[in-house]
């Protein structure tokens, strides 16, 4: 019998890619809410989105066999609510929030893996005494601040001085309610401990600066069994916090990866997370041989889909769809056409600028043809302000993304340089 899978925020590229997964011959994929509503925006009216999604599902004349998504907020936080209402498989809302509510998540980590959890505290960015309270909690410069709920690296700041904190606070006060208020709506649907309920959606986290070689462990839980299937390195631009590229498979030593996988099993089992995919970000401090757990994301990493497809033979959306249908994921290993793969981020390090020129579609196609299998997505259009781009970090703007594979890591970097020579972006009104 045909199985109907509803995908929140489904776009054309992923609609095509989903049809190439294993075991989907009897599956029909249906869009639920548009990309413009859930990630091509900075306004998240969750009650309205839930109401529209429920209206679509209620009007559907057929079985609703799975409701899935592969994006961060607000998609990840809406899925448990929709799945609970329509009886499809997903993690519980409370177990999801133990990952996505950064203060609750850090509290859980401190209980179960204290040696891998940095010192932390929550604070209200609208509290004029917040900096002194952070100090009273035992944190000294430098430290890092971020919202208790964010997506990507948005509104994350390294704080080295009171001036840095004042700048971060100004930005947080201006922008944090765009996610804080809709996140509060999700929190209101959950059974929260009192100490977590008091840390509202607009609160922030301050925590000790941790660092080293960064990576992401991808995994899932099916019927209580935690499975890890890949580690992806996160390589930053020199001397800054912005990501340059994601690399798969990881170059970290095997014993380090195995320890991260063991930590991941321990944490996800303790949380009670089940029947959904996840990824966990880590740092390995090579000097001290210390592993730090950075954060848990309650979804597969969409940026890694092409990487798994090129190296392992299928996008790891396979995990999302199989789990949604109640099946153990049929995820292959090293059956792809490439030995290594990466997503590169072409960035500019301005405070803002106007886009004066972007490559034409023909120019992008010619650039992609330099290396077989390359996919290029330009994120900007002529005349726009870079500050209009959603989900950016505090230090740069990702102008374009490039996915490609190769036989070796050095060949991969060389390929990137050849492709970028064909892409010409120009900017005016630059604010340094």
PDB file of N, CA, C and O in Angstrom, residues 309-341:
ATOM      1  N   UNK A 309      25.598  11.447   0.588  1.00  0.00           N
ATOM      2  CA  UNK A 309      25.236  10.880  -0.722  1.00  0.00           C
ATOM      3  C   UNK A 309      26.480  10.595  -1.553  1.00  0.00           C
ATOM      4  O   UNK A 309      26.597   9.536  -2.176  1.00  0.00           O
ATOM      5  N   UNK A 310      27.443  11.524  -1.546  1.00  0.00           N
ATOM      6  CA  UNK A 310      28.643  11.340  -2.353  1.00  0.00           C
ATOM      7  C   UNK A 310      29.555  10.243  -1.809  1.00  0.00           C
ATOM      8  O   UNK A 310      30.141   9.479  -2.577  1.00  0.00           O
ATOM      9  N   UNK A 311      29.676  10.140  -0.486  1.00  0.00           N
ATOM     10  CA  UNK A 311      30.617   9.189   0.115  1.00  0.00           C
ATOM     11  C   UNK A 311      29.966   7.846   0.429  1.00  0.00           C
ATOM     12  O   UNK A 311      30.554   6.789   0.185  1.00  0.00           O
ATOM     13  N   UNK A 312      28.746   7.864   0.976  1.00  0.00           N
ATOM     14  CA  UNK A 312      28.104   6.618   1.412  1.00  0.00           C
ATOM     15  C   UNK A 312      27.073   6.079   0.426  1.00  0.00           C
ATOM     16  O   UNK A 312      26.631   4.936   0.562  1.00  0.00           O
ATOM     17  N   UNK A 313      26.632   6.899  -0.516  1.00  0.00           N
ATOM     18  CA  UNK A 313      25.747   6.397  -1.557  1.00  0.00           C
ATOM     19  C   UNK A 313      24.319   6.873  -1.487  1.00  0.00           C
ATOM     20  O   UNK A 313      23.550   6.689  -2.429  1.00  0.00           O
ATOM     21  N   UNK A 314      23.923   7.504  -0.364  1.00  0.00           N
ATOM     22  CA  UNK A 314      22.562   8.011  -0.242  1.00  0.00           C
ATOM     23  C   UNK A 314      22.551   9.142   0.783  1.00  0.00           C
ATOM     24  O   UNK A 314      23.342   9.141   1.740  1.00  0.00           O
ATOM     25  N   UNK A 315      21.703  10.125   0.562  1.00  0.00           N
ATOM     26  CA  UNK A 315      21.536  11.198   1.539  1.00  0.00           C
ATOM     27  C   UNK A 315      21.056  10.626   2.865  1.00  0.00           C
ATOM     28  O   UNK A 315      20.256   9.687   2.898  1.00  0.00           O
ATOM     29  N   UNK A 316      21.509  11.211   3.967  1.00  0.00           N
ATOM     30  CA  UNK A 316      21.051  10.674   5.251  1.00  0.00           C
ATOM     31  C   UNK A 316      19.640  11.148   5.610  1.00  0.00           C
ATOM     32  O   UNK A 316      19.163  10.887   6.722  1.00  0.00           O
ATOM     33  N   UNK A 317      18.949  11.748   4.653  1.00  0.00           N
ATOM     34  CA  UNK A 317      17.497  11.871   4.783  1.00  0.00           C
ATOM     35  C   UNK A 317      16.848  10.486   4.842  1.00  0.00           C
ATOM     36  O   UNK A 317      15.707  10.344   5.276  1.00  0.00           O
ATOM     37  N   UNK A 318      17.620   9.475   4.418  1.00  0.00           N
ATOM     38  CA  UNK A 318      17.179   8.088   4.567  1.00  0.00           C
ATOM     39  C   UNK A 318      16.807   7.817   6.023  1.00  0.00           C
ATOM     40  O   UNK A 318      15.798   7.150   6.308  1.00  0.00           O
ATOM     41  N   UNK A 319      17.609   8.348   6.944  1.00  0.00           N
ATOM     42  CA  UNK A 319      17.373   8.155   8.378  1.00  0.00           C
ATOM     43  C   UNK A 319      16.044   8.785   8.788  1.00  0.00           C
ATOM     44  O   UNK A 319      15.225   8.170   9.479  1.00  0.00           O
ATOM     45  N   UNK A 320      15.825  10.021   8.351  1.00  0.00           N
ATOM     46  CA  UNK A 320      14.608  10.747   8.711  1.00  0.00           C
ATOM     47  C   UNK A 320      13.355  10.027   8.226  1.00  0.00           C
ATOM     48  O   UNK A 320      12.386   9.859   8.970  1.00  0.00           O
ATOM     49  N   UNK A 321      13.364   9.609   6.968  1.00  0.00           N
ATOM     50  CA  UNK A 321      12.176   8.981   6.372  1.00  0.00           C
ATOM     51  C   UNK A 321      11.922   7.611   6.983  1.00  0.00           C
ATOM     52  O   UNK A 321      10.781   7.281   7.354  1.00  0.00           O
ATOM     53  N   UNK A 322      12.968   6.798   7.104  1.00  0.00           N
ATOM     54  CA  UNK A 322      12.780   5.462   7.684  1.00  0.00           C
ATOM     55  C   UNK A 322      12.256   5.539   9.111  1.00  0.00           C
ATOM     56  O   UNK A 322      11.329   4.811   9.489  1.00  0.00           O
ATOM     57  N   UNK A 323      12.827   6.425   9.922  1.00  0.00           N
ATOM     58  CA  UNK A 323      12.358   6.546  11.306  1.00  0.00           C
ATOM     59  C   UNK A 323      10.924   7.036  11.369  1.00  0.00           C
ATOM     60  O   UNK A 323      10.127   6.572  12.195  1.00  0.00           O
ATOM     61  N   UNK A 324      10.577   7.985  10.497  1.00  0.00           N
ATOM     62  CA  UNK A 324       9.206   8.482  10.464  1.00  0.00           C
ATOM     63  C   UNK A 324       8.201   7.383  10.166  1.00  0.00           C
ATOM     64  O   UNK A 324       7.069   7.408  10.654  1.00  0.00           O
ATOM     65  N   UNK A 325       8.629   6.408   9.349  1.00  0.00           N
ATOM     66  CA  UNK A 325       7.762   5.289   8.986  1.00  0.00           C
ATOM     67  C   UNK A 325       7.881   4.112   9.953  1.00  0.00           C
ATOM     68  O   UNK A 325       7.278   3.056   9.730  1.00  0.00           O
ATOM     69  N   UNK A 326       8.679   4.293  11.019  1.00  0.00           N
ATOM     70  CA  UNK A 326       8.815   3.226  12.008  1.00  0.00           C
ATOM     71  C   UNK A 326       9.777   2.130  11.620  1.00  0.00           C
ATOM     72  O   UNK A 326       9.765   1.050  12.214  1.00  0.00           O
ATOM     73  N   UNK A 327      10.644   2.409  10.626  1.00  0.00           N
ATOM     74  CA  UNK A 327      11.584   1.388  10.156  1.00  0.00           C
ATOM     75  C   UNK A 327      12.993   1.682  10.681  1.00  0.00           C
ATOM     76  O   UNK A 327      13.366   2.842  10.851  1.00  0.00           O
ATOM     77  N   UNK A 328      13.782   0.655  10.883  1.00  0.00           N
ATOM     78  CA  UNK A 328      15.200   0.848  11.192  1.00  0.00           C
ATOM     79  C   UNK A 328      15.869   1.391   9.938  1.00  0.00           C
ATOM     80  O   UNK A 328      15.730   0.816   8.849  1.00  0.00           O
ATOM     81  N   UNK A 329      16.592   2.502  10.039  1.00  0.00           N
ATOM     82  CA  UNK A 329      17.168   3.129   8.845  1.00  0.00           C
ATOM     83  C   UNK A 329      18.093   2.214   8.050  1.00  0.00           C
ATOM     84  O   UNK A 329      18.922   1.490   8.622  1.00  0.00           O
ATOM     85  N   UNK A 330      17.910   2.247   6.742  1.00  0.00           N
ATOM     86  CA  UNK A 330      18.707   1.456   5.804  1.00  0.00           C
ATOM     87  C   UNK A 330      19.801   2.367   5.236  1.00  0.00           C
ATOM     88  O   UNK A 330      19.759   2.772   4.084  1.00  0.00           O
ATOM     89  N   UNK A 331      20.770   2.712   6.088  1.00  0.00           N
ATOM     90  CA  UNK A 331      21.804   3.670   5.717  1.00  0.00           C
ATOM     91  C   UNK A 331      23.064   2.936   5.276  1.00  0.00           C
ATOM     92  O   UNK A 331      23.694   2.229   6.065  1.00  0.00           O
ATOM     93  N   UNK A 332      23.468   3.069   4.004  1.00  0.00           N
ATOM     94  CA  UNK A 332      24.677   2.386   3.524  1.00  0.00           C
ATOM     95  C   UNK A 332      25.939   3.044   4.057  1.00  0.00           C
ATOM     96  O   UNK A 332      25.905   4.121   4.671  1.00  0.00           O
ATOM     97  N   UNK A 333      27.092   2.420   3.797  1.00  0.00           N
ATOM     98  CA  UNK A 333      28.380   2.929   4.280  1.00  0.00           C
ATOM     99  C   UNK A 333      29.427   2.766   3.183  1.00  0.00           C
ATOM    100  O   UNK A 333      29.659   1.657   2.696  1.00  0.00           O
ATOM    101  N   UNK A 334      29.999   3.906   2.751  1.00  0.00           N
ATOM    102  CA  UNK A 334      31.091   3.950   1.770  1.00  0.00           C
ATOM    103  C   UNK A 334      30.712   3.286   0.437  1.00  0.00           C
ATOM    104  O   UNK A 334      31.550   2.619  -0.191  1.00  0.00           O
ATOM    105  N   UNK A 335      29.467   3.505   0.018  1.00  0.00           N
ATOM    106  CA  UNK A 335      29.019   2.980  -1.268  1.00  0.00           C
ATOM    107  C   UNK A 335      28.860   4.082  -2.311  1.00  0.00           C
ATOM    108  O   UNK A 335      28.305   3.857  -3.381  1.00  0.00           O
ATOM    109  N   UNK A 336      29.365   5.282  -1.991  1.00  0.00           N
ATOM    110  CA  UNK A 336      29.247   6.404  -2.904  1.00  0.00           C
ATOM    111  C   UNK A 336      30.383   6.470  -3.914  1.00  0.00           C
ATOM    112  O   UNK A 336      31.307   5.651  -3.900  1.00  0.00           O
ATOM    113  N   UNK A 337      30.335   7.494  -4.763  1.00  0.00           N
ATOM    114  CA  UNK A 337      31.313   7.635  -5.844  1.00  0.00           C
ATOM    115  C   UNK A 337      32.574   8.387  -5.426  1.00  0.00           C
ATOM    116  O   UNK A 337      33.553   8.420  -6.173  1.00  0.00           O
ATOM    117  N   UNK A 338      32.580   9.017  -4.243  1.00  0.00           N
ATOM    118  CA  UNK A 338      33.709   9.832  -3.807  1.00  0.00           C
ATOM    119  C   UNK A 338      34.292   9.302  -2.491  1.00  0.00           C
ATOM    120  O   UNK A 338      33.582   8.722  -1.679  1.00  0.00           O
ATOM    121  N   UNK A 339      35.581   9.561  -2.298  1.00  0.00           N
ATOM    122  CA  UNK A 339      36.233   9.166  -1.046  1.00  0.00           C
ATOM    123  C   UNK A 339      36.002  10.211   0.048  1.00  0.00           C
ATOM    124  O   UNK A 339      35.880   9.873   1.224  1.00  0.00           O
ATOM    125  N   UNK A 340      35.992  11.496  -0.347  1.00  0.00           N
ATOM    126  CA  UNK A 340      35.761  12.596   0.594  1.00  0.00           C
ATOM    127  C   UNK A 340      34.805  13.584  -0.056  1.00  0.00           C
ATOM    128  O   UNK A 340      34.693  13.658  -1.286  1.00  0.00           O
ATOM    129  N   UNK A 341      34.121  14.371   0.775  1.00  0.00           N
ATOM    130  CA  UNK A 341      33.190  15.373   0.251  1.00  0.00           C
ATOM    131  C   UNK A 341      33.114  16.527   1.231  1.00  0.00           C
ATOM    132  O   UNK A 341      33.403  16.373   2.422  1.00  0.00           O
TER     133      UNK A 341
END
